[in-house]
Amino acid sequence: MIGRLNHVAIVVPDLDQATALYRDTLGASVSAPLDLPAHGVTTVFVELPNTKIELLYPLGDDSPIAKFLAGNPSGGIHHICYEVPDILAARDKLKQ
Amino acid sequence: MIGRLNHVAIVVPDLDQATALYRDTLGASVSAPLDLPAHGVTTVFVELPNTKIELLYPLGDDSPIAKFLAGNPSGGIHHICYEVPDILAARDKLKQ
């Protein structure tokens, strides 16, 4: 049932600096920053040959990742995202 | 320069239980547990279509992940591993 690793999300304290590291130092293709106000984050996607890295930076006063960054001032890996063919079926199976 | 995401390593408090979750509940192919005394860990690899998850459990008294597990009793994502064509060149570039 479990499918591809869609992305690894990394909270970073400086989005420009983290983007430059992946783009300029490591030579990766990176997206433009994208504000997602409903999620309280600004994201940059780093394209790897087999998956993506999602750089996350807090957006707004109620960002759900602000507390994570307060506890981890250098940032850190926040979550990983697995693909599944049916998310409700996967939820039910994990609840059993 | 940066290549594939080789694996995501997750420290777990119960290797049998974590292995069963990925194998039986989520239907993934998993390896047999492998003791790596030089690294102080027992590992199980979970095969995903595009990358691997490495489950890590402390082995021996000097395991480098024992402290991580003490601070995160439920376990957590420990590290991610990127492939590069030349690891010394990558190190030097990151040091600049």
GROMACS .gro file of C-alpha atoms in nm:
model
  192
    1MET     CA    1   0.000   0.000   0.000
    2ILE     CA    2   0.273   0.244   0.088
    3GLY     CA    3   0.405   0.420  -0.221
    4ARG     CA    4   0.676   0.668  -0.311
    5LEU     CA    5   0.844   0.904  -0.070
    6ASN     CA    6   0.689   1.225  -0.201
    7HIS     CA    7   0.911   1.465  -0.007
    8VAL     CA    8   1.118   1.534   0.302
    9ALA     CA    9   1.027   1.863   0.473
   10ILE     CA   10   1.305   2.058   0.644
   11VAL     CA   11   1.236   2.366   0.856
   12VAL     CA   12   1.510   2.624   0.803
   13PRO     CA   13   1.594   2.945   0.992
   14ASP     CA   14   1.694   3.135   0.675
   15LEU     CA   15   1.510   3.042   0.356
   16ASP     CA   16   1.734   3.241   0.121
   17GLN     CA   17   2.047   3.090   0.269
   18ALA     CA   18   1.911   2.735   0.258
   19THR     CA   19   1.792   2.783  -0.100
   20ALA     CA   20   2.135   2.914  -0.202
   21LEU     CA   21   2.304   2.614  -0.039
   22TYR     CA   22   2.103   2.365  -0.242
   23ARG     CA   23   2.105   2.570  -0.564
   24ASP     CA   24   2.450   2.725  -0.575
   25THR     CA   25   2.667   2.496  -0.363
   26LEU     CA   26   2.499   2.163  -0.435
   27GLY     CA   27   2.375   2.241  -0.787
   28ALA     CA   28   2.012   2.144  -0.741
   29SER     CA   29   1.712   2.285  -0.925
   30VAL     CA   30   1.499   2.482  -0.681
   31SER     CA   31   1.156   2.643  -0.712
   32ALA     CA   32   1.072   3.004  -0.641
   33PRO     CA   33   0.951   3.065  -0.284
   34LEU     CA   34   0.579   3.002  -0.252
   35ASP     CA   35   0.370   3.153   0.028
   36LEU     CA   36   0.100   2.920   0.159
   37PRO     CA   37  -0.093   3.141   0.404
   38ALA     CA   38  -0.347   2.868   0.483
   39HIS     CA   39  -0.062   2.648   0.606
   40GLY     CA   40   0.140   2.926   0.768
   41VAL     CA   41   0.454   2.849   0.569
   42THR     CA   42   0.667   2.971   0.283
   43THR     CA   43   0.808   2.678   0.087
   44VAL     CA   44   1.088   2.618  -0.160
   45PHE     CA   45   1.103   2.281  -0.336
   46VAL     CA   46   1.442   2.127  -0.415
   47GLU     CA   47   1.427   1.876  -0.699
   48LEU     CA   48   1.636   1.561  -0.657
   49PRO     CA   49   1.648   1.284  -0.920
   50ASN     CA   50   1.415   1.059  -0.719
   51THR     CA   51   1.221   1.284  -0.480
   52LYS     CA   52   1.188   1.638  -0.347
   53ILE     CA   53   1.309   1.831  -0.045
   54GLU     CA   54   1.060   2.089   0.084
   55LEU     CA   55   1.226   2.376   0.266
   56LEU     CA   56   0.983   2.533   0.514
   57TYR     CA   57   0.992   2.876   0.675
   58PRO     CA   58   0.723   3.024   0.906
   59LEU     CA   59   0.469   3.263   0.751
   60GLY     CA   60   0.248   3.478   0.971
   61ASP     CA   61   0.197   3.490   1.346
   62ASP     CA   62   0.021   3.157   1.380
   63SER     CA   63   0.260   2.944   1.180
   64PRO     CA   64   0.246   2.582   1.298
   65ILE     CA   65   0.622   2.553   1.251
   66ALA     CA   66   0.716   2.860   1.460
   67LYS     CA   67   0.731   2.649   1.776
   68PHE     CA   68   0.944   2.387   1.601
   69LEU     CA   69   1.192   2.655   1.497
   70ALA     CA   70   1.193   2.805   1.848
   71GLY     CA   71   1.288   2.464   1.985
   72ASN     CA   72   1.533   2.395   1.702
   73PRO     CA   73   1.695   2.730   1.619
   74SER     CA   74   1.916   2.574   1.350
   75GLY     CA   75   1.611   2.410   1.192
   76GLY     CA   76   1.568   2.040   1.132
   77ILE     CA   77   1.382   1.766   0.950
   78HIS     CA   78   1.013   1.826   1.021
   79HIS     CA   79   0.826   1.545   0.844
   80ILE     CA   80   0.833   1.302   0.554
   81CYS     CA   81   0.544   1.245   0.315
   82TYR     CA   82   0.453   0.901   0.179
   83GLU     CA   83   0.220   0.854  -0.116
   84VAL     CA   84  -0.068   0.607  -0.083
   85PRO     CA   85  -0.332   0.513  -0.339
   86ASP     CA   86  -0.623   0.584  -0.098
   87ILE     CA   87  -0.556   0.816   0.195
   88LEU     CA   88  -0.874   0.729   0.386
   89ALA     CA   89  -0.810   0.356   0.354
   90ALA     CA   90  -0.453   0.414   0.475
   91ARG     CA   91  -0.580   0.614   0.772
   92ASP     CA   92  -0.826   0.341   0.866
   93LYS     CA   93  -0.561   0.071   0.838
   94LEU     CA   94  -0.321   0.267   1.061
   95LYS     CA   95  -0.597   0.318   1.319
   96GLN     CA   96  -0.666  -0.054   1.357
   97MET     CA   97   2.631   1.778  -0.786
   98ILE     CA   98   2.371   1.659  -0.538
   99GLY     CA   99   2.219   1.329  -0.646
  100ARG     CA  100   1.948   1.093  -0.527
  101LEU     CA  101   1.808   1.077  -0.179
  102ASN     CA  102   1.961   0.744  -0.078
  103HIS     CA  103   1.762   0.699   0.242
  104VAL     CA  104   1.583   0.856   0.536
  105ALA     CA  105   1.696   0.717   0.873
  106ILE     CA  106   1.438   0.691   1.151
  107VAL     CA  107   1.534   0.595   1.506
  108VAL     CA  108   1.265   0.374   1.659
  109PRO     CA  109   1.207   0.258   2.018
  110ASP     CA  110   1.088  -0.090   1.911
  111LEU     CA  111   1.244  -0.234   1.597
  112ASP     CA  112   1.008  -0.534   1.571
  113GLN     CA  113   0.702  -0.314   1.607
  114ALA     CA  114   0.826  -0.057   1.354
  115THR     CA  115   0.918  -0.332   1.107
  116ALA     CA  116   0.573  -0.488   1.145
  117LEU     CA  117   0.407  -0.150   1.085
  118TYR     CA  118   0.583  -0.101   0.751
  119ARG     CA  119   0.562  -0.467   0.644
  120ASP     CA  120   0.221  -0.582   0.766
  121THR     CA  121   0.016  -0.263   0.792
  122LEU     CA  122   0.168  -0.065   0.507
  123GLY     CA  123   0.265  -0.359   0.284
  124ALA     CA  124   0.629  -0.264   0.225
  125SER     CA  125   0.917  -0.500   0.156
  126VAL     CA  126   1.154  -0.494   0.451
  127SER     CA  127   1.499  -0.647   0.506
  128ALA     CA  128   1.598  -0.874   0.790
  129PRO     CA  129   1.749  -0.688   1.088
  130LEU     CA  130   2.122  -0.631   1.043
  131ASP     CA  131   2.356  -0.566   1.335
  132LEU     CA  132   2.628  -0.313   1.259
  133PRO     CA  133   2.847  -0.325   1.571
  134ALA     CA  134   3.098  -0.074   1.432
  135HIS     CA  135   2.816   0.181   1.402
  136GLY     CA  136   2.636   0.083   1.722
  137VAL     CA  137   2.305   0.020   1.548
  138THR     CA  138   2.075  -0.253   1.429
  139THR     CA  139   1.909  -0.158   1.101
  140VAL     CA  140   1.609  -0.266   0.898
  141PHE     CA  141   1.570  -0.128   0.547
  142VAL     CA  142   1.222  -0.054   0.414
  143GLU     CA  143   1.206  -0.052   0.033
  144LEU     CA  144   0.992   0.219  -0.125
  145PRO     CA  145   0.950   0.255  -0.503
  146ASN     CA  146   1.192   0.550  -0.518
  147THR     CA  147   1.411   0.533  -0.207
  148LYS     CA  148   1.465   0.351   0.123
  149ILE     CA  149   1.374   0.410   0.486
  150GLU     CA  150   1.640   0.292   0.732
  151LEU     CA  151   1.497   0.200   1.071
  152LEU     CA  152   1.764   0.238   1.340
  153TYR     CA  153   1.780   0.087   1.687
  154PRO     CA  154   2.069   0.118   1.936
  155LEU     CA  155   2.317  -0.172   1.956
  156GLY     CA  156   2.562  -0.196   2.246
  157ASP     CA  157   2.643   0.041   2.531
  158ASP     CA  158   2.811   0.309   2.322
  159SER     CA  159   2.550   0.345   2.050
  160PRO     CA  160   2.563   0.694   1.899
  161ILE     CA  161   2.183   0.696   1.878
  162ALA     CA  162   2.115   0.605   2.242
  163LYS     CA  163   2.118   0.972   2.342
  164PHE     CA  164   1.884   1.059   2.056
  165LEU     CA  165   1.637   0.796   2.174
  166ALA     CA  166   1.668   0.913   2.536
  167GLY     CA  167   1.573   1.264   2.422
  168ASN     CA  168   1.304   1.136   2.186
  169PRO     CA  169   1.145   0.833   2.354
  170SER     CA  170   0.901   0.782   2.067
  171GLY     CA  171   1.187   0.794   1.817
  172GLY     CA  172   1.215   1.033   1.526
  173ILE     CA  173   1.378   1.114   1.196
  174HIS     CA  174   1.754   1.103   1.258
  175HIS     CA  175   1.917   1.194   0.928
  176ILE     CA  176   1.881   1.187   0.551
  177CYS     CA  177   2.148   1.064   0.311
  178TYR     CA  178   2.216   1.232  -0.025
  179GLU     CA  179   2.425   1.065  -0.294
  180VAL     CA  180   2.707   1.265  -0.455
  181PRO     CA  181   2.947   1.159  -0.730
  182ASP     CA  182   3.257   1.256  -0.526
  183ILE     CA  183   3.222   1.276  -0.150
  184LEU     CA  184   3.553   1.456  -0.089
  185ALA     CA  185   3.472   1.719  -0.352
  186ALA     CA  186   3.130   1.764  -0.194
  187ARG     CA  187   3.286   1.806   0.150
  188ASP     CA  188   3.529   2.066   0.020
  189LYS     CA  189   3.255   2.260  -0.155
  190LEU     CA  190   3.040   2.265   0.159
  191LYS     CA  191   3.337   2.388   0.363
  192GLN     CA  192   3.397   2.691   0.142
   0.00000   0.00000   0.00000
